[in-house]
Amino acid sequence: MRSLATLTTVLVLFSSGYAFEAASPNNRRDFLASLSTATAGLLLTPNTASAVEVGGKLKLGDESIMSQKAHGTSEKPVQSNLLYGVSEKLADQICNYNRRFAEFGGYFTSTSFEDVVLEAKGPVTFYDSVTGKPLFVAPINRSAEAFVQESEVHGWPSFRDDEVVWENVRILKNSGETVSVDGTHLGHNLPDRKGNRYCINLVSVAGQPM
């Protein structure tokens, strides 16, 4: 993953449009190759002012993350203006007072989730329904159609390692429970032949960015 300083350098290079246009074809190819390398794993999302680091090695957490706090396992209730038309009541129950259960399979198909993903011009950032922190960015290294199709097959939005914002997400060691670092229950890691698959409740990742 790359630093924000690296991205800033890249943006400065982009701003020098005349120099880029005047360069030879070989130099332009070299520039684009270096740009691709410099920005790998780093995304600027529409709703954030800074870069979000996505992907990398799975990060484990322990049970202390899900200790009782002021509002169940979180410090406060879910936001009152959740995205995708999800139920605030269901979201609060799943996020803050639950460790085992989930929204019913296929729930996300009754929301605007699929339309948002398929109509987006790039990856969509999914935010914690309690804190508003970025948790997942998808699709990455696959098409929007593939992301939606896999989610439909399993019944819940299904994310891969490349799509996790590990700064804010942890996998509990013994259970595979997937949680935010602030205590929001998100879902579970259910690996398959392709690798880790994070089966996530949409109500848990329907937050507005904070």
XYZ file of N, CA, C and O in Angstrom:
840
model
N 0.831 -1.190 0.000
C 0.000 0.000 0.000
C 0.868 1.242 0.000
O 1.985 1.218 0.472
N 0.303 2.330 -0.502
C 1.077 3.536 -0.705
C 0.602 4.648 0.209
O -0.537 4.678 0.650
N 1.492 5.592 0.461
C 1.168 6.705 1.345
C 0.446 7.800 0.610
O 0.454 7.879 -0.613
N -0.205 8.692 1.379
C -0.880 9.838 0.797
C 0.122 10.747 0.115
O -0.182 11.382 -0.893
N 1.342 10.794 0.633
C 2.384 11.610 0.007
C 2.663 11.133 -1.409
O 2.874 11.923 -2.331
N 2.677 9.809 -1.596
C 2.886 9.258 -2.927
C 1.775 9.683 -3.867
O 2.013 10.077 -5.008
N 0.530 9.612 -3.379
C -0.600 10.004 -4.208
C -0.522 11.471 -4.558
O -0.820 11.871 -5.679
N -0.103 12.310 -3.617
C 0.032 13.734 -3.878
C 1.027 13.976 -5.002
O 0.805 14.789 -5.901
N 2.150 13.242 -4.971
C 3.147 13.359 -6.029
C 2.559 12.996 -7.377
O 2.786 13.668 -8.388
N 1.765 11.934 -7.396
C 1.147 11.495 -8.639
C 0.198 12.556 -9.171
O 0.168 12.844 -10.362
N -0.596 13.161 -8.285
C -1.534 14.187 -8.711
C -0.804 15.399 -9.259
O -1.263 16.042 -10.200
N 0.343 15.736 -8.670
C 1.147 16.834 -9.186
C 1.623 16.520 -10.596
O 1.601 17.352 -11.496
N 2.042 15.263 -10.810
C 2.471 14.857 -12.145
C 1.330 14.970 -13.143
O 1.505 15.422 -14.269
N 0.139 14.602 -12.734
C -1.019 14.696 -13.605
C -1.316 16.139 -13.981
O -1.783 16.426 -15.077
N -1.075 17.051 -13.039
C -1.389 18.446 -13.301
C -0.474 19.039 -14.377
O -0.779 20.057 -14.972
N 0.655 18.390 -14.632
C 1.579 18.864 -15.662
C 1.178 18.281 -17.011
O 1.897 17.512 -17.631
N -0.024 18.633 -17.458
C -0.598 18.036 -18.654
C 0.220 18.285 -19.896
O 0.381 17.410 -20.746
N 0.767 19.484 -20.068
C 1.519 19.817 -21.280
C 2.741 18.909 -21.417
O 3.007 18.367 -22.480
N 3.457 18.720 -20.303
C 4.657 17.884 -20.341
C 4.296 16.457 -20.733
O 5.002 15.801 -21.494
N 3.149 15.977 -20.239
C 2.726 14.614 -20.541
C 2.372 14.483 -22.028
O 2.755 13.533 -22.703
N 1.615 15.453 -22.557
C 1.215 15.389 -23.951
C 2.421 15.495 -24.885
O 2.454 14.909 -25.961
N 3.429 16.276 -24.451
C 4.582 16.495 -25.320
C 5.557 15.333 -25.302
O 6.433 15.238 -26.145
N 5.402 14.436 -24.333
C 6.349 13.330 -24.200
C 6.191 12.351 -25.350
O 5.154 12.263 -25.997
N 7.239 11.581 -25.578
C 7.200 10.572 -26.639
C 6.304 9.424 -26.209
O 6.020 9.247 -25.025
N 5.805 8.597 -27.152
C 4.964 7.446 -26.793
C 5.608 6.542 -25.763
O 4.951 6.057 -24.855
N 6.926 6.298 -25.909
C 7.605 5.430 -24.944
C 7.591 6.043 -23.559
O 7.375 5.358 -22.557
N 7.833 7.355 -23.472
C 7.830 8.022 -22.176
C 6.437 8.016 -21.558
O 6.284 7.911 -20.350
N 5.401 8.160 -22.401
C 4.036 8.138 -21.872
C 3.717 6.764 -21.294
O 3.091 6.649 -20.245
N 4.177 5.703 -21.998
C 3.944 4.360 -21.476
C 4.658 4.163 -20.151
O 4.123 3.565 -19.216
N 5.891 4.668 -20.054
C 6.649 4.542 -18.805
C 5.950 5.293 -17.689
O 5.878 4.823 -16.545
N 5.424 6.481 -18.016
C 4.731 7.280 -17.005
C 3.498 6.542 -16.483
O 3.264 6.460 -15.277
N 2.692 5.982 -17.408
C 1.486 5.288 -16.993
C 1.808 4.047 -16.183
O 1.104 3.707 -15.227
N 2.885 3.360 -16.530
C 3.283 2.178 -15.767
C 3.667 2.551 -14.352
O 3.289 1.891 -13.382
N 4.431 3.656 -14.206
C 4.841 4.082 -12.870
C 3.659 4.589 -12.072
O 3.578 4.403 -10.863
N 2.688 5.217 -12.759
C 1.489 5.698 -12.078
C 0.685 4.547 -11.524
O 0.210 4.574 -10.392
N 0.542 3.473 -12.308
C -0.199 2.304 -11.859
C 0.430 1.705 -10.620
O -0.248 1.328 -9.673
N 1.764 1.618 -10.601
C 2.469 1.066 -9.445
C 2.317 1.956 -8.232
O 2.076 1.492 -7.109
N 2.422 3.256 -8.422
C 2.396 4.198 -7.303
C 1.067 4.229 -6.598
O 0.988 4.466 -5.394
N -0.033 3.990 -7.340
C -1.358 4.126 -6.745
C -1.982 2.794 -6.366
O -3.120 2.749 -5.932
N -1.250 1.694 -6.513
C -1.803 0.385 -6.171
C -2.224 0.351 -4.709
O -1.502 0.743 -3.815
N -3.459 -0.120 -4.469
C -3.955 -0.270 -3.105
C -4.411 1.025 -2.476
O -4.781 1.046 -1.311
N -4.435 2.139 -3.230
C -4.795 3.428 -2.655
C -5.887 4.049 -3.496
O -5.756 4.175 -4.704
N -7.022 4.401 -2.854
C -8.134 4.953 -3.598
C -8.580 6.273 -3.006
O -8.568 6.458 -1.793
N -8.952 7.202 -3.892
C -9.651 8.406 -3.464
C -11.124 8.157 -3.716
O -11.534 7.942 -4.849
N -11.933 8.159 -2.680
C -13.342 7.874 -2.826
C -14.144 9.161 -2.890
O -13.736 10.175 -2.333
N -15.310 9.135 -3.560
C -16.069 10.358 -3.763
C -16.476 11.070 -2.484
O -16.602 12.288 -2.474
N -16.701 10.324 -1.405
C -17.224 10.937 -0.190
C -16.167 11.198 0.873
O -16.488 11.477 2.019
N -14.892 11.085 0.504
C -13.845 11.341 1.479
C -12.834 12.310 0.918
O -12.580 12.342 -0.277
N -12.230 13.089 1.817
C -11.269 14.088 1.378
C -9.869 13.509 1.274
O -8.992 14.103 0.675
N -9.636 12.350 1.854
C -8.305 11.756 1.850
C -8.361 10.343 1.298
O -9.429 9.788 1.075
N -7.197 9.780 1.072
C -7.121 8.452 0.489
C -7.511 7.380 1.504
O -7.330 7.540 2.702
N -8.064 6.286 0.991
C -8.430 5.139 1.808
C -7.550 3.972 1.384
O -7.535 3.610 0.207
N -6.822 3.400 2.301
C -5.985 2.242 1.987
C -6.841 0.980 2.032
O -7.506 0.699 3.025
N -6.819 0.249 0.952
C -7.677 -0.925 0.807
C -6.830 -2.149 0.509
O -5.852 -2.078 -0.230
N -7.238 -3.290 1.066
C -6.546 -4.537 0.797
C -5.352 -4.741 1.710
O -5.030 -3.924 2.565
N -4.703 -5.866 1.515
C -3.571 -6.216 2.358
C -3.851 -7.478 3.151
O -4.802 -8.212 2.878
N -3.030 -7.725 4.138
C -3.119 -8.944 4.925
C -4.232 -8.865 5.963
O -4.423 -7.830 6.602
N -4.955 -9.971 6.119
C -6.026 -10.068 7.116
C -5.508 -9.686 8.499
O -4.416 -10.084 8.897
N -6.311 -8.923 9.233
C -5.929 -8.505 10.582
C -6.876 -9.130 11.605
O -8.093 -8.972 11.520
N -6.286 -9.847 12.551
C -7.067 -10.497 13.596
C -7.304 -9.552 14.769
O -6.526 -8.630 15.014
N -8.395 -9.807 15.480
C -8.692 -9.077 16.700
C -9.108 -10.047 17.782
O -9.257 -11.245 17.532
N -9.299 -9.553 18.998
C -9.743 -10.434 20.083
C -11.087 -9.978 20.639
O -11.627 -8.941 20.244
N -11.616 -10.748 21.575
C -12.955 -10.519 22.105
C -13.113 -9.157 22.782
O -14.229 -8.654 22.898
N -12.034 -8.544 23.202
C -12.137 -7.262 23.910
C -12.772 -6.182 23.022
O -13.389 -5.236 23.528
N -12.637 -6.320 21.710
C -13.238 -5.353 20.791
C -14.748 -5.303 20.978
O -15.369 -4.233 20.881
N -15.339 -6.460 21.278
C -16.791 -6.561 21.379
C -17.287 -6.519 22.824
O -18.374 -7.003 23.135
N -16.516 -5.938 23.696
C -16.947 -5.783 25.091
C -18.138 -4.841 25.170
O -18.370 -4.027 24.266
N -18.904 -4.951 26.231
C -20.081 -4.094 26.412
C -19.665 -2.643 26.613
O -18.746 -2.339 27.368
N -20.383 -1.774 25.928
C -20.092 -0.343 25.995
C -21.382 0.420 26.304
O -22.340 -0.170 26.801
N -21.419 1.685 25.989
C -22.578 2.513 26.337
C -23.844 2.085 25.604
O -24.959 2.252 26.113
N -23.685 1.523 24.398
C -24.845 1.109 23.596
C -24.548 -0.261 23.001
O -24.113 -0.389 21.863
N -24.744 -1.293 23.801
C -24.391 -2.642 23.359
C -22.890 -2.761 23.200
O -22.124 -2.407 24.096
N -22.444 -3.235 22.041
C -21.003 -3.365 21.805
C -20.398 -2.090 21.211
O -19.205 -2.049 20.909
N -21.219 -1.059 21.028
C -20.758 0.226 20.498
C -20.972 1.339 21.521
O -21.669 1.154 22.518
N -20.413 2.479 21.229
C -20.577 3.622 22.133
C -21.860 4.395 21.876
O -22.283 5.192 22.704
N -22.488 4.168 20.716
C -23.690 4.932 20.370
C -24.531 4.140 19.373
O -24.058 3.160 18.779
N -25.778 4.546 19.141
C -26.635 3.851 18.172
C -26.163 4.080 16.740
O -25.266 4.886 16.477
N -26.808 3.384 15.810
C -26.518 3.601 14.400
C -26.987 4.990 13.984
O -27.797 5.622 14.673
N -26.481 5.450 12.877
C -26.883 6.752 12.349
C -28.377 6.753 11.997
O -28.953 5.711 11.684
N -28.962 7.923 12.007
C -30.395 8.035 11.716
C -30.684 8.229 10.230
O -31.844 8.233 9.818
N -29.636 8.387 9.425
C -29.821 8.632 7.986
C -29.063 7.601 7.160
O -28.301 7.932 6.256
N -29.275 6.326 7.454
C -28.555 5.252 6.777
C -28.876 5.200 5.285
O -29.960 5.604 4.846
N -27.927 4.684 4.531
C -28.056 4.599 3.078
C -28.805 3.337 2.639
O -29.072 2.437 3.443
N -29.127 3.279 1.361
C -29.721 2.124 0.671
C -31.153 1.808 1.106
O -31.718 0.807 0.692
N -31.744 2.635 1.969
C -33.107 2.389 2.423
C -33.224 1.260 3.428
O -34.291 0.649 3.580
N -32.138 0.968 4.160
C -32.177 -0.117 5.140
C -32.940 0.324 6.394
O -33.097 1.513 6.656
N -33.377 -0.634 7.172
C -34.116 -0.369 8.404
C -33.171 0.063 9.524
O -32.223 -0.657 9.857
N -33.425 1.237 10.092
C -32.598 1.715 11.203
C -32.741 0.811 12.422
O -31.754 0.512 13.110
N -33.960 0.341 12.691
C -34.195 -0.540 13.837
C -33.433 -1.852 13.682
O -32.766 -2.308 14.619
N -33.525 -2.456 12.502
C -32.806 -3.704 12.251
C -31.302 -3.480 12.326
O -30.572 -4.296 12.904
N -30.844 -2.371 11.767
C -29.415 -2.066 11.774
C -28.890 -1.948 13.199
O -27.815 -2.483 13.524
N -29.624 -1.267 14.063
C -29.153 -1.093 15.441
C -29.090 -2.432 16.176
O -28.160 -2.686 16.942
N -30.058 -3.285 15.910
C -30.070 -4.600 16.554
C -28.894 -5.460 16.082
O -28.173 -6.056 16.889
N -28.681 -5.503 14.759
C -27.616 -6.324 14.194
C -26.236 -5.781 14.574
O -25.328 -6.536 14.943
N -26.070 -4.487 14.500
C -24.753 -3.874 14.732
C -24.326 -3.903 16.188
O -23.151 -4.151 16.503
N -25.264 -3.650 17.098
C -24.896 -3.348 18.480
C -25.347 -4.353 19.528
O -24.810 -4.359 20.640
N -26.313 -5.174 19.203
C -26.850 -6.118 20.196
C -26.900 -7.529 19.627
O -27.857 -8.277 19.853
N -25.882 -7.902 18.916
C -25.904 -9.182 18.212
C -24.495 -9.672 17.936
O -23.616 -8.900 17.565
N -24.293 -10.968 18.087
C -23.006 -11.571 17.758
C -23.165 -12.750 16.795
O -22.185 -13.159 16.181
N -24.378 -13.263 16.657
C -24.561 -14.509 15.912
C -25.526 -14.399 14.735
O -25.393 -15.125 13.759
N -26.513 -13.544 14.852
C -27.572 -13.518 13.846
C -27.298 -12.491 12.756
O -26.400 -11.660 12.863
N -28.125 -12.559 11.699
C -27.915 -11.700 10.539
C -29.255 -11.230 9.986
O -30.311 -11.800 10.300
N -29.218 -10.202 9.157
C -30.395 -9.856 8.375
C -30.735 -11.078 7.522
O -29.857 -11.889 7.219
N -32.007 -11.232 7.130
C -32.366 -12.443 6.384
C -31.682 -12.473 5.025
O -31.381 -11.427 4.434
N -31.406 -13.683 4.554
C -30.718 -13.845 3.280
C -31.461 -13.167 2.147
O -32.674 -13.325 2.003
N -30.735 -12.412 1.352
C -31.342 -11.705 0.241
C -31.939 -10.357 0.608
O -32.493 -9.671 -0.258
N -31.806 -9.965 1.869
C -32.366 -8.674 2.310
C -31.889 -7.528 1.424
O -32.666 -6.631 1.061
N -30.614 -7.560 1.049
C -30.052 -6.445 0.283
C -30.736 -6.249 -1.066
O -30.709 -5.159 -1.637
N -31.381 -7.303 -1.600
C -32.049 -7.175 -2.904
C -33.314 -6.330 -2.814
O -33.850 -5.907 -3.847
N -33.796 -6.079 -1.594
C -34.982 -5.234 -1.409
C -34.595 -3.771 -1.204
O -35.461 -2.929 -0.966
N -33.306 -3.479 -1.290
C -32.793 -2.123 -1.089
C -32.227 -1.591 -2.410
O -32.293 -2.263 -3.437
N -31.618 -0.425 -2.361
C -31.012 0.164 -3.562
C -29.568 -0.280 -3.769
O -28.883 0.227 -4.669
N -29.089 -1.237 -2.982
C -27.697 -1.690 -3.039
C -27.252 -2.037 -4.458
O -26.236 -1.546 -4.956
N -27.990 -2.907 -5.121
C -27.574 -3.372 -6.448
C -27.545 -2.228 -7.460
O -26.614 -2.128 -8.275
N -28.551 -1.368 -7.415
C -28.586 -0.236 -8.337
C -27.385 0.686 -8.124
O -26.757 1.146 -9.084
N -27.067 0.946 -6.853
C -25.938 1.827 -6.542
C -24.640 1.242 -7.086
O -23.839 1.941 -7.721
N -24.412 -0.036 -6.842
C -23.173 -0.688 -7.285
C -23.074 -0.723 -8.810
O -22.034 -0.405 -9.388
N -24.158 -1.099 -9.467
C -24.128 -1.275 -10.919
C -24.092 0.054 -11.671
O -23.585 0.123 -12.795
N -24.617 1.112 -11.056
C -24.641 2.413 -11.722
C -23.427 3.276 -11.399
O -23.203 4.306 -12.044
N -22.646 2.860 -10.408
C -21.468 3.637 -10.018
C -20.425 3.611 -11.124
O -20.328 2.644 -11.895
N -19.619 4.662 -11.207
C -18.579 4.748 -12.226
C -17.246 4.177 -11.733
O -16.223 4.310 -12.379
N -17.278 3.559 -10.568
C -16.077 2.970 -9.988
C -16.449 2.263 -8.700
O -17.637 2.076 -8.393
N -15.469 1.848 -7.916
C -15.745 1.168 -6.650
C -16.570 2.033 -5.701
O -16.437 3.255 -5.674
N -17.428 1.380 -4.934
C -18.280 2.045 -3.944
C -17.680 1.826 -2.560
O -17.256 0.710 -2.227
N -17.634 2.871 -1.753
C -17.134 2.748 -0.390
C -18.308 2.499 0.552
O -19.318 3.207 0.495
N -18.164 1.498 1.419
C -19.201 1.141 2.384
C -18.718 1.538 3.784
O -17.642 1.134 4.211
N -19.564 2.296 4.477
C -19.176 2.898 5.753
C -19.900 2.253 6.933
O -21.059 1.821 6.825
N -19.221 2.228 8.071
C -19.770 1.718 9.322
C -21.079 2.448 9.639
O -21.128 3.680 9.665
N -22.138 1.690 9.899
C -23.441 2.295 10.184
C -23.471 3.038 11.506
O -24.382 3.832 11.752
N -22.489 2.797 12.362
C -22.412 3.500 13.647
C -21.457 4.686 13.557
O -21.844 5.830 13.830
N -20.231 4.433 13.157
C -19.192 5.466 13.226
C -18.987 6.236 11.932
O -18.392 7.316 11.941
N -19.425 5.692 10.816
C -19.190 6.339 9.527
C -17.794 6.133 8.975
O -17.419 6.748 7.972
N -17.013 5.246 9.573
C -15.667 4.969 9.064
C -15.743 4.035 7.856
O -16.594 3.138 7.808
N -14.860 4.207 6.870
C -14.862 3.298 5.717
C -14.439 1.889 6.130
O -13.465 1.713 6.863
N -15.180 0.882 5.642
C -14.902 -0.507 6.002
C -14.566 -1.378 4.785
O -13.692 -2.237 4.857
N -15.257 -1.150 3.694
C -15.049 -1.930 2.473
C -15.144 -0.999 1.273
O -15.876 -0.001 1.292
N -14.406 -1.344 0.226
C -14.480 -0.639 -1.050
C -14.587 -1.705 -2.137
O -13.685 -2.531 -2.293
N -15.694 -1.690 -2.874
C -15.908 -2.757 -3.855
C -16.718 -2.228 -5.043
O -17.477 -1.277 -4.910
N -16.535 -2.878 -6.200
C -15.642 -4.012 -6.452
C -14.218 -3.564 -6.773
O -14.003 -2.503 -7.346
N -13.246 -4.406 -6.401
C -11.846 -4.209 -6.764
C -11.336 -5.517 -7.362
O -11.557 -6.591 -6.800
N -10.685 -5.419 -8.482
C -10.156 -6.579 -9.218
C -11.255 -7.541 -9.673
O -11.027 -8.744 -9.832
N -12.447 -7.013 -9.880
C -13.555 -7.747 -10.488
C -14.595 -6.716 -10.927
O -14.542 -5.557 -10.520
N -15.539 -7.159 -11.717
C -16.554 -6.245 -12.211
C -17.659 -6.045 -11.185
O -17.828 -6.844 -10.258
N -18.424 -4.990 -11.372
C -19.587 -4.754 -10.511
C -20.571 -5.907 -10.633
O -21.177 -6.341 -9.638
N -20.725 -6.422 -11.852
C -21.645 -7.532 -12.069
C -21.197 -8.782 -11.308
O -22.033 -9.495 -10.723
N -19.881 -9.036 -11.283
C -19.364 -10.204 -10.557
C -19.573 -10.056 -9.051
O -19.904 -11.026 -8.360
N -19.372 -8.852 -8.547
C -19.586 -8.573 -7.120
C -21.047 -8.803 -6.746
O -21.358 -9.472 -5.745
N -21.963 -8.270 -7.529
C -23.390 -8.433 -7.255
C -23.799 -9.900 -7.383
O -24.544 -10.425 -6.546
N -23.291 -10.572 -8.410
C -23.652 -11.974 -8.614
C -23.211 -12.841 -7.447
O -23.978 -13.686 -6.965
N -21.976 -12.655 -6.976
C -21.509 -13.449 -5.842
C -22.343 -13.159 -4.599
O -22.676 -14.077 -3.832
N -22.702 -11.910 -4.403
C -23.530 -11.540 -3.258
C -24.904 -12.200 -3.349
O -25.449 -12.681 -2.343
N -25.465 -12.251 -4.546
C -26.770 -12.885 -4.730
C -26.704 -14.384 -4.457
O -27.617 -14.963 -3.868
N -25.622 -15.021 -4.893
C -25.468 -16.460 -4.687
C -25.457 -16.798 -3.204
O -26.084 -17.776 -2.760
N -24.768 -15.983 -2.414
C -24.618 -16.286 -0.992
C -25.698 -15.636 -0.119
O -25.895 -16.061 1.024
N -26.371 -14.612 -0.626
C -27.464 -14.003 0.128
C -27.109 -12.746 0.888
O -27.991 -12.092 1.439
N -25.814 -12.411 0.917
C -25.341 -11.211 1.610
C -24.206 -10.575 0.802
O -23.494 -11.292 0.088
N -24.024 -9.259 0.911
C -22.865 -8.648 0.260
C -21.593 -9.395 0.651
O -21.322 -9.597 1.841
N -20.826 -9.815 -0.349
C -19.665 -10.669 -0.117
C -18.402 -9.980 -0.621
O -18.250 -9.743 -1.827
N -17.506 -9.677 0.306
C -16.290 -8.942 -0.004
C -15.071 -9.859 0.068
O -15.084 -10.866 0.776
N -14.020 -9.479 -0.656
C -12.772 -10.225 -0.674
C -11.658 -9.412 -0.030
O -11.812 -8.219 0.267
N -10.508 -10.052 0.202
C -9.395 -9.396 0.899
C -9.016 -8.056 0.285
O -8.712 -7.102 0.996
N -9.026 -7.981 -1.036
C -8.627 -6.750 -1.729
C -9.579 -5.593 -1.471
O -9.258 -4.448 -1.800
N -10.747 -5.885 -0.904
C -11.794 -4.871 -0.752
C -12.006 -4.420 0.690
O -12.926 -3.660 0.973
N -11.124 -4.860 1.588
C -11.278 -4.549 3.016
C -10.382 -3.380 3.417
O -9.209 -3.329 3.049
N -10.931 -2.456 4.196
C -10.138 -1.372 4.779
C -9.675 -1.868 6.146
O -10.375 -1.717 7.156
N -8.495 -2.477 6.168
C -8.050 -3.183 7.374
C -7.738 -2.259 8.546
O -7.645 -2.708 9.685
N -7.587 -0.997 8.297
C -7.404 -0.049 9.403
C -8.608 -0.071 10.339
O -8.470 0.155 11.547
N -9.782 -0.404 9.797
C -11.023 -0.304 10.567
C -11.758 -1.621 10.761
O -12.836 -1.644 11.364
N -11.196 -2.730 10.256
C -11.877 -4.030 10.306
C -10.979 -5.075 10.954
O -9.767 -5.095 10.720
N -11.586 -5.955 11.741
C -10.862 -7.062 12.349
C -11.676 -8.350 12.233
O -12.901 -8.323 12.193
N -10.947 -9.481 12.206
C -11.555 -10.801 12.219
C -11.225 -11.443 13.563
O -10.045 -11.559 13.916
N -12.244 -11.831 14.315
C -11.979 -12.426 15.623
C -11.378 -13.820 15.458
O -11.790 -14.606 14.597
N -10.393 -14.094 16.285
C -9.520 -15.257 16.093
C -10.247 -16.586 16.039
O -9.996 -17.422 15.180
N -11.151 -16.838 16.966
C -11.720 -18.173 17.109
C -13.012 -18.403 16.332
O -13.355 -19.540 16.012
N -13.726 -17.340 16.027
C -15.054 -17.494 15.432
C -15.158 -17.054 13.984
O -16.107 -17.430 13.279
N -14.212 -16.236 13.513
C -14.330 -15.682 12.176
C -15.287 -14.510 12.106
O -15.539 -13.965 11.024
N -15.828 -14.113 13.273
C -16.723 -12.952 13.281
C -15.972 -11.737 12.746
O -14.829 -11.473 13.126
N -16.611 -11.022 11.866
C -16.019 -9.830 11.263
C -16.635 -8.609 11.916
O -17.864 -8.460 11.940
N -15.780 -7.745 12.464
C -16.264 -6.615 13.260
C -15.470 -5.357 12.908
O -14.389 -5.430 12.319
N -16.015 -4.223 13.288
C -15.238 -2.992 13.161
C -14.373 -2.837 14.408
O -14.645 -3.449 15.448
N -13.351 -2.034 14.313
C -12.467 -1.830 15.469
C -13.197 -1.129 16.612
O -12.723 -1.119 17.748
N -14.375 -0.564 16.326
C -15.157 0.150 17.347
C -16.257 -0.701 17.950
O -17.016 -0.225 18.795
N -16.383 -1.956 17.510
C -17.349 -2.855 18.124
C -18.621 -3.102 17.338
O -19.562 -3.697 17.863
N -18.670 -2.681 16.085
C -19.845 -2.955 15.245
C -19.765 -4.376 14.695
O -18.764 -4.750 14.088
N -20.823 -5.161 14.911
C -20.877 -6.488 14.297
C -21.162 -6.308 12.814
O -22.128 -5.639 12.419
N -20.334 -6.922 11.965
C -20.485 -6.786 10.522
C -20.974 -8.064 9.853
O -21.801 -8.022 8.955
N -20.449 -9.212 10.271
C -20.792 -10.487 9.654
C -19.760 -11.524 10.024
O -19.246 -11.529 11.143
N -19.420 -12.400 9.073
C -18.429 -13.453 9.335
C -17.560 -13.697 8.099
O -17.982 -13.460 6.967
N -16.362 -14.190 8.358
C -15.480 -14.645 7.295
C -15.803 -16.106 7.009
O -15.646 -16.967 7.876
N -16.253 -16.379 5.789
C -16.611 -17.736 5.379
C -15.788 -18.086 4.138
O -16.254 -17.948 3.005
N -14.556 -18.536 4.353
C -13.655 -18.793 3.217
C -14.204 -19.852 2.268
O -14.928 -20.768 2.676
N -13.864 -19.708 0.997
C -14.188 -20.714 -0.009
C -12.940 -20.986 -0.834
O -11.837 -20.568 -0.450
N -13.081 -21.674 -1.952
C -11.907 -22.058 -2.750
C -11.162 -20.855 -3.326
O -9.999 -20.974 -3.718
N -11.807 -19.696 -3.367
C -11.150 -18.489 -3.871
C -10.384 -17.740 -2.786
O -9.621 -16.832 -3.079
N -10.609 -18.114 -1.522
C -9.954 -17.418 -0.413
C -10.953 -16.910 0.594
O -12.083 -17.407 0.680
N -10.551 -15.927 1.367
C -11.441 -15.361 2.375
C -12.626 -14.670 1.705
O -12.470 -13.955 0.716
N -13.808 -14.912 2.273
C -15.015 -14.234 1.790
C -15.748 -13.668 3.004
O -16.172 -14.396 3.884
N -15.876 -12.363 3.027
C -16.490 -11.679 4.167
C -17.964 -11.457 3.855
O -18.330 -10.639 3.019
N -18.796 -12.260 4.523
C -20.242 -12.256 4.324
C -20.813 -11.201 5.275
O -20.859 -11.415 6.498
N -21.243 -10.062 4.750
C -21.498 -8.875 5.559
C -22.959 -8.434 5.474
O -23.567 -8.406 4.397
N -23.512 -8.065 6.614
C -24.851 -7.490 6.652
C -24.840 -6.092 6.047
O -24.053 -5.241 6.470
N -25.718 -5.855 5.077
C -25.778 -4.515 4.489
C -26.134 -3.472 5.536
O -25.613 -2.348 5.503
N -26.985 -3.833 6.497
C -27.379 -2.855 7.526
C -26.197 -2.391 8.365
O -26.257 -1.339 9.003
N -25.117 -3.177 8.356
C -23.926 -2.821 9.148
C -22.987 -1.884 8.401
O -22.121 -1.253 9.020
N -23.138 -1.813 7.087
C -22.208 -1.008 6.269
C -22.973 0.014 5.431
O -22.581 0.332 4.310
N -24.047 0.543 5.985
C -24.898 1.501 5.274
C -24.754 2.913 5.816
O -25.630 3.757 5.629
N -23.637 3.168 6.482
C -23.446 4.465 7.116
C -23.103 5.585 6.146
O -22.671 5.358 5.013
N -23.309 6.809 6.633
C -22.834 7.998 5.930
C -21.411 8.289 6.392
O -21.082 8.083 7.549
N -20.530 8.717 5.485
C -19.152 9.017 5.900
C -19.105 10.149 6.907
O -19.833 11.133 6.795
N -18.251 9.991 7.904
C -18.113 11.008 8.962
C -16.750 11.671 8.880
O -15.777 11.045 8.505
